CSV table of C-alpha atoms in Angstrom, one decimal:
chain,number,residue,atom,x,y,z
B,31,UNK,CA,21.3,-8.1,-51.5
B,32,UNK,CA,21.9,-11.9,-51.7
B,33,UNK,CA,25.4,-11.8,-50.2
B,34,UNK,CA,24.2,-10.5,-46.9
B,35,UNK,CA,23.3,-13.3,-44.4
B,36,UNK,CA,19.8,-13.6,-43.0
B,37,UNK,CA,21.2,-12.8,-39.6
B,38,UNK,CA,24.3,-10.7,-39.0
B,39,UNK,CA,26.0,-8.8,-36.2
B,40,UNK,CA,25.6,-5.0,-36.0
B,41,UNK,CA,27.9,-2.3,-34.8
B,42,UNK,CA,25.7,0.3,-33.0
B,43,UNK,CA,26.1,4.1,-32.6
B,44,UNK,CA,26.7,5.7,-29.2
B,45,UNK,CA,25.4,9.1,-28.1
B,46,UNK,CA,27.1,11.2,-25.5
B,47,UNK,CA,24.7,13.5,-23.7
B,48,UNK,CA,25.2,15.4,-20.4
B,49,UNK,CA,22.5,13.5,-18.7
B,50,UNK,CA,24.1,10.1,-19.3
B,51,UNK,CA,26.1,8.3,-16.6
B,52,UNK,CA,29.8,9.1,-16.6
B,53,UNK,CA,32.6,6.8,-17.8
B,54,UNK,CA,32.4,3.1,-16.9
B,55,UNK,CA,29.5,3.7,-14.5
B,56,UNK,CA,27.4,3.9,-17.6
B,57,UNK,CA,25.7,0.7,-18.9
B,58,UNK,CA,26.3,2.1,-22.4
B,59,UNK,CA,30.0,2.2,-21.8
B,60,UNK,CA,30.0,-1.3,-20.3
B,61,UNK,CA,28.4,-2.6,-23.5
B,62,UNK,CA,30.6,-0.5,-25.8
B,63,UNK,CA,33.3,-3.2,-26.5
B,64,UNK,CA,30.7,-5.6,-27.8
B,65,UNK,CA,28.1,-3.2,-29.2
B,66,UNK,CA,30.6,-0.8,-30.9
B,67,UNK,CA,34.0,-2.5,-30.9
B,68,UNK,CA,36.9,-3.5,-28.7
B,69,UNK,CA,38.8,-0.4,-29.8
B,70,UNK,CA,36.2,2.0,-28.4
B,71,UNK,CA,37.8,4.1,-25.7
B,72,UNK,CA,35.8,5.1,-22.6
B,73,UNK,CA,36.7,8.5,-21.1
B,74,UNK,CA,35.8,8.8,-17.4
B,75,UNK,CA,35.1,12.5,-17.9
B,76,UNK,CA,32.4,11.9,-20.6
B,77,UNK,CA,28.8,10.9,-20.1
B,78,UNK,CA,27.6,7.9,-22.2
B,79,UNK,CA,23.8,8.1,-22.6
B,80,UNK,CA,22.5,6.0,-25.4
B,81,UNK,CA,23.1,3.0,-27.7
B,82,UNK,CA,21.3,3.5,-31.0
B,83,UNK,CA,20.3,0.4,-33.1
B,84,UNK,CA,18.6,1.4,-36.3
B,85,UNK,CA,18.9,3.4,-39.5
B,86,UNK,CA,18.3,7.0,-38.2
B,87,UNK,CA,20.7,9.4,-40.0
B,88,UNK,CA,21.9,10.8,-36.7
B,89,UNK,CA,23.3,7.4,-35.7
B,90,UNK,CA,22.9,4.6,-38.1
B,91,UNK,CA,24.2,1.1,-37.2
B,92,UNK,CA,26.6,-0.6,-39.5
B,93,UNK,CA,27.9,-4.1,-40.2
B,94,UNK,CA,30.1,-5.4,-37.4
B,95,UNK,CA,32.6,-7.0,-39.8
B,96,UNK,CA,32.4,-4.2,-42.4
B,97,UNK,CA,31.7,-1.0,-40.4
B,98,UNK,CA,32.0,1.1,-43.6
B,99,UNK,CA,28.7,-0.5,-44.7
B,100,UNK,CA,25.8,1.2,-42.9
B,101,UNK,CA,22.6,-0.5,-42.2
B,102,UNK,CA,20.9,2.6,-43.6
B,103,UNK,CA,22.6,2.1,-46.9
B,104,UNK,CA,21.7,-1.6,-47.0
B,105,UNK,CA,18.1,-0.8,-46.4
B,106,UNK,CA,18.0,1.9,-49.0
B,107,UNK,CA,19.5,-0.5,-51.5
B,108,UNK,CA,17.0,-3.2,-51.0
B,109,UNK,CA,14.1,-2.3,-48.7
B,110,UNK,CA,12.2,-5.5,-49.4
B,111,UNK,CA,15.1,-7.6,-48.2
B,112,UNK,CA,15.7,-5.8,-45.0
B,113,UNK,CA,12.3,-4.3,-44.1
B,114,UNK,CA,10.1,-6.9,-45.8
B,115,UNK,CA,8.1,-7.0,-49.0
B,116,UNK,CA,4.9,-7.3,-47.1
B,117,UNK,CA,5.6,-4.0,-45.3
B,118,UNK,CA,7.0,-1.9,-48.1
B,119,UNK,CA,5.3,-3.2,-51.3
B,120,UNK,CA,1.7,-2.5,-52.0
B,121,UNK,CA,-0.4,-4.4,-54.5
B,122,UNK,CA,-3.9,-4.2,-55.8
B,123,UNK,CA,-5.1,-6.3,-52.9
B,124,UNK,CA,-2.6,-5.3,-50.2
B,125,UNK,CA,-1.8,-1.9,-48.8
B,126,UNK,CA,1.7,-2.0,-47.2
B,127,UNK,CA,2.1,-0.4,-43.8
B,128,UNK,CA,5.3,1.4,-44.8
B,129,UNK,CA,4.9,1.7,-48.5
B,130,UNK,CA,8.1,2.6,-50.3
B,131,UNK,CA,9.9,3.2,-47.0
B,132,UNK,CA,13.7,2.9,-46.8
B,133,UNK,CA,14.0,3.0,-43.0
B,134,UNK,CA,13.8,0.4,-40.4
B,135,UNK,CA,10.4,1.5,-38.9
B,136,UNK,CA,11.7,1.7,-35.3
B,137,UNK,CA,14.7,3.1,-33.4
B,138,UNK,CA,15.9,0.7,-30.7
B,139,UNK,CA,18.0,2.0,-27.8
B,140,UNK,CA,19.7,1.3,-24.5
B,141,UNK,CA,19.7,4.4,-22.1
B,142,UNK,CA,21.8,4.9,-19.0
B,143,UNK,CA,20.4,7.9,-17.2
B,144,UNK,CA,22.6,9.7,-14.6
B,145,UNK,CA,20.5,12.9,-14.2
B,146,UNK,CA,17.2,14.3,-15.5
B,147,UNK,CA,16.6,14.4,-19.2
B,148,UNK,CA,15.1,17.6,-20.6
B,149,UNK,CA,11.4,18.2,-20.0
B,150,UNK,CA,10.2,17.3,-23.4
B,151,UNK,CA,7.4,16.1,-25.7
B,152,UNK,CA,7.5,14.5,-29.1
B,153,UNK,CA,5.4,15.7,-32.0
B,154,UNK,CA,2.7,13.7,-33.7
B,155,UNK,CA,3.0,12.9,-37.4
B,156,UNK,CA,1.3,16.1,-38.6
B,157,UNK,CA,3.4,18.4,-36.4
B,158,UNK,CA,6.6,16.4,-37.2
B,159,UNK,CA,6.1,17.0,-40.9
B,160,UNK,CA,5.5,20.7,-40.5
B,161,UNK,CA,8.6,21.1,-38.2
B,162,UNK,CA,10.8,19.2,-40.7
B,163,UNK,CA,9.6,21.4,-43.5
B,164,UNK,CA,10.2,24.6,-41.5
B,165,UNK,CA,13.5,23.7,-39.9
B,166,UNK,CA,15.1,20.5,-41.3
B,167,UNK,CA,18.4,21.3,-39.6
B,168,UNK,CA,16.8,20.9,-36.2
B,169,UNK,CA,14.1,18.5,-37.0
B,170,UNK,CA,15.9,16.1,-39.3
B,171,UNK,CA,12.9,13.7,-39.9
B,172,UNK,CA,9.2,14.1,-40.5
B,173,UNK,CA,7.9,11.3,-38.3
B,174,UNK,CA,6.2,11.0,-35.0
B,175,UNK,CA,7.9,9.6,-31.9
B,176,UNK,CA,5.7,7.6,-29.6
B,177,UNK,CA,7.9,5.4,-27.4
B,178,UNK,CA,8.1,2.7,-24.7
B,179,UNK,CA,10.6,2.4,-21.9
B,180,UNK,CA,11.3,-0.9,-20.0
B,181,UNK,CA,13.5,-1.0,-16.9
B,182,UNK,CA,16.6,-3.1,-17.1
B,183,UNK,CA,16.9,-3.1,-13.4
B,184,UNK,CA,15.1,-1.8,-10.3
B,185,UNK,CA,15.2,1.9,-9.5
B,186,UNK,CA,14.1,3.6,-12.7
B,187,UNK,CA,12.2,6.9,-12.0
B,188,UNK,CA,10.7,9.3,-14.5
B,189,UNK,CA,8.1,12.1,-14.7
B,190,UNK,CA,5.4,11.3,-17.2
B,191,UNK,CA,2.2,13.2,-18.1
B,192,UNK,CA,0.1,15.6,-16.0
B,193,UNK,CA,-1.0,14.7,-12.6
B,194,UNK,CA,-4.7,14.7,-11.6
B,195,UNK,CA,-5.8,18.4,-11.8
B,196,UNK,CA,-7.0,18.5,-8.1
B,197,UNK,CA,-3.5,17.4,-7.0
B,198,UNK,CA,-1.8,20.1,-9.1
B,199,UNK,CA,-4.3,22.7,-7.8
B,200,UNK,CA,-3.7,21.7,-4.2
B,201,UNK,CA,0.1,22.1,-4.5
B,202,UNK,CA,-0.1,25.4,-6.4
B,203,UNK,CA,-2.3,26.8,-3.6
B,204,UNK,CA,-0.2,25.3,-0.8
B,205,UNK,CA,3.3,26.3,-1.8
B,206,UNK,CA,3.8,30.1,-1.4
B,207,UNK,CA,6.9,30.2,-3.6
B,208,UNK,CA,4.8,28.8,-6.5
B,209,UNK,CA,1.9,31.2,-5.8
B,210,UNK,CA,4.4,34.0,-5.9
B,211,UNK,CA,5.7,32.9,-9.3
B,212,UNK,CA,2.2,32.7,-10.8
B,213,UNK,CA,1.2,36.0,-9.2
B,214,UNK,CA,-2.4,35.7,-10.2
B,215,UNK,CA,-4.8,34.5,-7.4
B,216,UNK,CA,-7.8,34.7,-9.6
B,217,UNK,CA,-6.3,32.4,-12.1
B,218,UNK,CA,-5.4,29.9,-9.3
B,219,UNK,CA,-8.9,30.1,-7.9
B,220,UNK,CA,-10.4,29.5,-11.3
B,221,UNK,CA,-8.2,26.5,-11.9
B,222,UNK,CA,-8.9,25.1,-8.4
B,223,UNK,CA,-12.7,25.4,-9.0
B,224,UNK,CA,-12.9,24.3,-12.6
B,225,UNK,CA,-9.9,21.9,-12.9
B,226,UNK,CA,-10.0,22.6,-16.6
B,227,UNK,CA,-7.3,22.1,-19.2
B,228,UNK,CA,-7.5,25.7,-20.4
B,229,UNK,CA,-6.5,27.1,-17.1
B,230,UNK,CA,-3.8,24.5,-16.7
B,231,UNK,CA,-2.3,25.6,-20.1
B,232,UNK,CA,-2.4,29.3,-19.1
B,233,UNK,CA,-0.6,28.5,-15.8
B,234,UNK,CA,2.0,26.3,-17.4
B,235,UNK,CA,2.6,28.8,-20.1
B,236,UNK,CA,3.1,31.6,-17.6
B,237,UNK,CA,5.6,29.6,-15.6
B,238,UNK,CA,7.7,28.5,-18.5
B,239,UNK,CA,7.9,32.0,-19.9
B,240,UNK,CA,9.0,33.7,-16.7
B,241,UNK,CA,12.3,35.6,-16.4
B,242,UNK,CA,15.0,33.1,-15.4
B,243,UNK,CA,16.4,35.4,-12.6
B,244,UNK,CA,12.9,35.7,-11.1
B,245,UNK,CA,12.5,32.0,-11.2
B,246,UNK,CA,15.9,31.3,-9.7
B,247,UNK,CA,15.2,33.6,-6.7
B,248,UNK,CA,11.9,31.8,-5.9
B,249,UNK,CA,13.4,28.4,-6.2
B,250,UNK,CA,16.2,29.4,-3.8
B,251,UNK,CA,13.6,30.5,-1.3
B,252,UNK,CA,11.7,27.2,-1.7
B,253,UNK,CA,14.9,25.1,-1.3
B,254,UNK,CA,15.9,27.1,1.8
B,255,UNK,CA,12.5,26.4,3.3
B,256,UNK,CA,12.8,22.7,2.5
B,257,UNK,CA,16.1,22.6,4.2
B,258,UNK,CA,14.6,24.2,7.4
B,259,UNK,CA,11.3,22.4,7.5
B,260,UNK,CA,12.0,19.1,5.7
B,261,UNK,CA,9.5,17.3,3.4
B,262,UNK,CA,6.5,18.4,5.5
B,263,UNK,CA,7.0,21.9,4.0
B,264,UNK,CA,5.0,20.7,1.0
B,265,UNK,CA,1.8,19.4,2.6
B,266,UNK,CA,0.3,16.4,0.9
B,267,UNK,CA,3.2,15.9,-1.5
B,268,UNK,CA,6.1,15.2,0.6
B,269,UNK,CA,7.9,13.2,-2.1
B,270,UNK,CA,8.1,16.4,-4.2
B,271,UNK,CA,10.7,17.8,-1.7
B,272,UNK,CA,13.4,15.3,-2.6
B,273,UNK,CA,12.7,15.7,-6.3
B,274,UNK,CA,13.0,19.5,-6.0
B,275,UNK,CA,16.3,19.3,-4.2
B,276,UNK,CA,17.7,16.7,-6.6
B,277,UNK,CA,16.6,18.6,-9.7
B,278,UNK,CA,17.9,21.9,-8.3
B,279,UNK,CA,21.3,20.3,-7.7
B,280,UNK,CA,21.4,19.1,-11.3
B,281,UNK,CA,19.9,22.2,-12.9
B,282,UNK,CA,20.1,25.1,-10.4
B,283,UNK,CA,17.3,27.6,-10.7
B,284,UNK,CA,15.7,26.0,-13.8
B,285,UNK,CA,11.9,26.5,-14.0
B,286,UNK,CA,11.7,22.7,-14.5
B,287,UNK,CA,12.5,22.4,-10.8
B,288,UNK,CA,9.1,23.8,-10.1
B,289,UNK,CA,7.1,22.5,-13.1
B,290,UNK,CA,8.1,18.8,-13.1
B,291,UNK,CA,7.5,17.8,-9.4
B,292,UNK,CA,4.2,19.8,-9.1
B,293,UNK,CA,2.6,19.2,-12.5
B,294,UNK,CA,3.7,15.7,-13.5
B,295,UNK,CA,3.4,12.1,-12.4
B,296,UNK,CA,6.5,10.5,-10.8
B,297,UNK,CA,6.6,6.9,-12.0
B,298,UNK,CA,8.9,4.2,-10.6
B,299,UNK,CA,9.7,1.0,-12.5
B,300,UNK,CA,11.3,-2.3,-11.3
B,301,UNK,CA,13.1,-4.6,-13.6
B,302,UNK,CA,11.0,-5.7,-16.6
B,303,UNK,CA,8.2,-3.1,-16.0
B,304,UNK,CA,7.3,-0.8,-18.8
B,305,UNK,CA,5.6,2.4,-19.7
B,306,UNK,CA,4.2,3.7,-23.0
B,307,UNK,CA,4.3,7.4,-23.9
B,308,UNK,CA,2.4,8.7,-26.9
B,309,UNK,CA,3.1,11.7,-29.0
B,310,UNK,CA,2.4,15.1,-27.4
B,311,UNK,CA,2.9,13.8,-23.8
B,312,UNK,CA,5.3,15.7,-21.5
B,313,UNK,CA,7.9,13.6,-19.8
B,314,UNK,CA,11.4,13.8,-18.2
B,315,UNK,CA,13.2,10.7,-17.2
B,316,UNK,CA,15.1,11.0,-14.0
B,317,UNK,CA,17.4,8.0,-13.4
B,318,UNK,CA,18.0,4.4,-14.3
B,319,UNK,CA,18.9,2.0,-17.1
B,320,UNK,CA,16.2,1.2,-19.7
B,321,UNK,CA,15.5,-0.4,-23.0
B,322,UNK,CA,13.7,2.2,-25.2
B,323,UNK,CA,12.0,1.9,-28.5
B,324,UNK,CA,10.2,4.4,-30.6
B,325,UNK,CA,9.0,5.1,-34.1
B,326,UNK,CA,12.1,6.0,-36.1
B,327,UNK,CA,12.5,9.7,-35.2
B,328,UNK,CA,14.7,12.0,-33.2
B,329,UNK,CA,12.3,14.9,-33.1
B,330,UNK,CA,12.0,16.5,-29.6
B,331,UNK,CA,10.5,19.7,-28.2
B,332,UNK,CA,12.4,20.8,-25.1
B,333,UNK,CA,11.0,23.1,-22.4
B,334,UNK,CA,13.3,22.8,-19.4
B,335,UNK,CA,16.6,21.4,-18.2
B,336,UNK,CA,18.4,22.7,-21.4
B,337,UNK,CA,19.9,26.1,-22.1
B,338,UNK,CA,17.1,28.7,-22.8
B,339,UNK,CA,18.3,29.2,-26.4
B,340,UNK,CA,17.6,25.6,-27.2
B,341,UNK,CA,14.1,25.5,-25.9
B,342,UNK,CA,11.1,25.1,-28.2
B,343,UNK,CA,8.6,26.7,-25.7
B,344,UNK,CA,5.8,27.9,-28.1
B,345,UNK,CA,5.7,24.6,-30.0
B,346,UNK,CA,6.0,22.5,-26.9
B,347,UNK,CA,3.1,24.4,-25.2
B,348,UNK,CA,0.9,24.2,-28.3
B,349,UNK,CA,1.6,20.5,-28.9
B,350,UNK,CA,0.5,19.3,-25.5
B,351,UNK,CA,-3.1,18.0,-24.9
B,352,UNK,CA,-3.1,19.0,-21.2
B,353,UNK,CA,-5.0,15.8,-20.4
B,354,UNK,CA,-4.4,14.6,-16.8
B,355,UNK,CA,-4.0,10.9,-16.2
B,356,UNK,CA,-3.1,8.6,-13.3
B,357,UNK,CA,0.3,7.0,-13.4
B,358,UNK,CA,-1.3,3.6,-14.1
B,359,UNK,CA,-2.5,4.9,-17.4
B,360,UNK,CA,1.1,4.7,-18.8
B,361,UNK,CA,1.8,1.1,-17.7
B,362,UNK,CA,2.4,-1.3,-20.5
B,363,UNK,CA,2.1,-4.9,-19.2
B,364,UNK,CA,4.0,-7.8,-20.7
B,365,UNK,CA,2.1,-10.6,-22.3
B,366,UNK,CA,3.1,-14.1,-23.7
B,367,UNK,CA,4.6,-13.7,-27.1
B,368,UNK,CA,2.5,-15.6,-29.6
B,369,UNK,CA,5.4,-16.6,-31.8
B,370,UNK,CA,7.5,-18.1,-29.0
B,371,UNK,CA,7.5,-21.9,-29.2
B,372,UNK,CA,9.3,-22.5,-25.9
B,373,UNK,CA,7.5,-19.8,-23.8
B,374,UNK,CA,10.7,-18.0,-22.8
B,375,UNK,CA,9.8,-14.7,-24.4
B,376,UNK,CA,7.2,-12.0,-23.5
B,377,UNK,CA,6.0,-9.1,-25.5
B,378,UNK,CA,5.5,-5.4,-24.8
B,379,UNK,CA,3.1,-4.4,-27.5
B,380,UNK,CA,2.1,-0.7,-27.6
B,381,UNK,CA,-0.8,0.6,-29.7
B,382,UNK,CA,1.5,1.2,-32.7
B,383,UNK,CA,2.2,-0.4,-36.0
B,384,UNK,CA,6.0,0.3,-36.0
B,385,UNK,CA,7.3,-2.2,-33.4
B,386,UNK,CA,6.8,-4.7,-30.6
B,387,UNK,CA,9.5,-5.1,-27.9
B,388,UNK,CA,10.4,-8.7,-26.8
B,389,UNK,CA,12.3,-10.0,-23.7
B,390,UNK,CA,13.8,-13.5,-23.9
B,391,UNK,CA,15.1,-15.1,-20.7
B,392,UNK,CA,17.1,-18.3,-20.8
B,393,UNK,CA,18.6,-20.4,-17.9
B,394,UNK,CA,22.2,-21.5,-18.0
B,395,UNK,CA,23.3,-25.1,-17.7
B,396,UNK,CA,25.5,-25.8,-14.6
B,397,UNK,CA,28.3,-28.2,-15.1
B,398,UNK,CA,27.5,-31.7,-13.9
B,399,UNK,CA,29.0,-35.1,-14.0
B,400,UNK,CA,28.4,-37.3,-17.1
B,401,UNK,CA,26.9,-40.3,-15.2
B,402,UNK,CA,24.6,-42.5,-17.2
B,403,UNK,CA,21.7,-42.5,-14.8
B,404,UNK,CA,18.2,-41.7,-16.3
B,405,UNK,CA,17.7,-39.0,-13.7
B,406,UNK,CA,20.8,-37.1,-14.8
B,407,UNK,CA,19.9,-37.5,-18.5
B,408,UNK,CA,16.4,-36.1,-17.8
B,409,UNK,CA,17.9,-33.3,-15.8
B,410,UNK,CA,20.2,-32.4,-18.8
B,411,UNK,CA,17.2,-32.4,-21.1
B,412,UNK,CA,15.3,-30.2,-18.8
B,413,UNK,CA,18.2,-27.8,-18.5
B,414,UNK,CA,18.5,-27.7,-22.3
B,415,UNK,CA,14.8,-26.9,-22.6
B,416,UNK,CA,15.2,-24.0,-20.1
B,417,UNK,CA,18.2,-22.7,-22.0
B,418,UNK,CA,16.6,-22.7,-25.4
B,419,UNK,CA,14.0,-20.5,-27.3
B,420,UNK,CA,12.5,-20.8,-30.7
B,421,UNK,CA,11.0,-17.7,-32.3
B,422,UNK,CA,8.9,-18.0,-35.4
B,423,UNK,CA,9.5,-15.8,-38.4
B,424,UNK,CA,7.9,-12.4,-38.8
B,425,UNK,CA,7.3,-10.3,-42.0
B,426,UNK,CA,9.4,-7.4,-40.7
B,427,UNK,CA,12.9,-6.7,-39.5
B,428,UNK,CA,14.1,-7.6,-36.0
B,429,UNK,CA,17.0,-6.2,-34.0
B,430,UNK,CA,18.2,-7.9,-30.8
B,431,UNK,CA,20.8,-7.0,-28.0
B,432,UNK,CA,22.1,-9.4,-25.4
B,433,UNK,CA,22.0,-7.8,-21.9
B,434,UNK,CA,23.1,-10.8,-19.9
B,435,UNK,CA,25.2,-13.9,-20.5
B,436,UNK,CA,26.2,-15.4,-23.8
B,437,UNK,CA,24.0,-17.0,-26.6
B,438,UNK,CA,24.1,-18.6,-30.0
B,439,UNK,CA,21.4,-17.4,-32.4
B,440,UNK,CA,20.7,-19.6,-35.5
B,441,UNK,CA,18.2,-18.9,-38.2
B,442,UNK,CA,16.0,-21.7,-39.4
B,443,UNK,CA,16.7,-21.9,-43.1
B,444,UNK,CA,18.7,-24.5,-45.1
B,445,UNK,CA,21.8,-22.3,-44.6
B,446,UNK,CA,21.5,-22.5,-40.7
B,447,UNK,CA,23.4,-19.2,-40.4
B,448,UNK,CA,24.3,-18.3,-36.9
B,449,UNK,CA,26.1,-15.8,-34.6
B,450,UNK,CA,27.4,-16.0,-31.1
B,451,UNK,CA,26.9,-12.9,-28.9
B,452,UNK,CA,28.0,-11.9,-25.5
B,453,UNK,CA,26.6,-9.1,-23.3
B,454,UNK,CA,26.2,-6.0,-25.4
B,455,UNK,CA,26.3,-7.9,-28.7
B,456,UNK,CA,23.7,-6.9,-31.3
B,457,UNK,CA,22.1,-8.8,-34.2
B,458,UNK,CA,19.9,-7.9,-37.2
B,459,UNK,CA,17.4,-10.5,-38.4
B,460,UNK,CA,16.0,-10.2,-41.9
B,461,UNK,CA,12.3,-10.6,-42.5
B,462,UNK,CA,11.1,-14.2,-42.7
B,463,UNK,CA,13.8,-15.7,-40.6
B,464,UNK,CA,12.8,-18.0,-37.7
B,465,UNK,CA,15.4,-18.2,-34.9
B,466,UNK,CA,16.7,-20.8,-32.4
B,467,UNK,CA,18.4,-19.1,-29.4
B,468,UNK,CA,20.5,-21.2,-27.1
B,469,UNK,CA,22.3,-20.2,-24.0
B,470,UNK,CA,26.1,-20.8,-23.9
B,471,UNK,CA,27.6,-21.8,-20.6
B,472,UNK,CA,26.4,-21.8,-17.0
B,473,UNK,CA,25.2,-18.2,-16.7
B,474,UNK,CA,21.6,-17.2,-17.4
B,475,UNK,CA,21.1,-15.1,-20.6
B,476,UNK,CA,18.7,-12.3,-21.6
B,477,UNK,CA,18.0,-10.8,-25.0
B,478,UNK,CA,15.9,-7.8,-25.8
B,479,UNK,CA,14.4,-7.5,-29.3
B,480,UNK,CA,12.5,-5.0,-31.3
B,481,UNK,CA,10.5,-6.4,-34.1
B,482,UNK,CA,7.8,-5.4,-36.6
B,483,UNK,CA,5.0,-7.9,-37.1
B,484,UNK,CA,2.8,-7.6,-40.1
């Protein structure tokens, strides 16, 4: 579609979930005027959880100036223009990564987490296809959903993957309320001895399928003991005590209050730190603000912290690999971005073909006098350098969101099309478009991007 510029502003979709932060305390609500529109009304009694930037049918973005025109519709009308011919068109000598696709290959998000998300896992491609075939109303796409999360500020916490088996076995043996729930000493002894995935699956299955009233009674006893004895009530895993009390306040009597702290790794992230979670990995984010990106899918298998009738227990339990890993396994380090000419951008590059997440940081230019001295001229040149980034073109689509400050973004063609964005503003960049990003004003600026590199 030749009438659409090479770069253009997007209007995102906002998702309201119970686990989001309420009202204007949510980063999602803070960004709403510039990510969705100035007429967006924030209700202090609602929870604002996610900003979606992509083409997923449950929340497609649209053109900022023409919101009746969806990004999904544009991509479907001309996938080569918006996803990239290299990515969607195969030839005799080239196999396209996303042959004949009419979707932006990633779903880019901002999350503002006020309480624990459901204990969940995402299916791999094979399972995603079978779930979509069997129940397209619940599983609206047939894709997998590996994802990364990057903390926007300090203080993100989340539970990810199974802890080392010896740590799980120790806690199951040491906490009488959990032993009571499992009610099978021989099974616990076998797991403590063998530390095998088979026994772990049997124990987890038994716990997740228990009668909710029985579970609630045991949790009440455990919480009461924690109130009396403090964190030392759980020998060797004192940090579990605070998690148990917090989760029970949020989801009273839910089996996740037991399963999550005792079976899973608690991971904390500071600003700019990231984790990667593959398909079939259990996780439950707890609190914080993050950038999240995933293969374009909304398939999820829930096992706790949701109403019993919405849980997918049998599929969740069969999908997991029951592989125990240390927290460091999930860390995704940043590295210099090879297509950055000014060195102001780093990349978070998971082992996927769908996306790479980028983080651009620019320094603002303080107001100074206009004296003619060579020193002040050089200072101004240095400040301009620090406030500017040049990103070389890629063969796939790019979506960016400004999370700090104000910037101008100009594409490097003869047209020199540009947009100016403030905090929360979102831009779509067509394949093959190089960019010049310049900070506007005295404040520092940050932009997060998701891109697909051939």
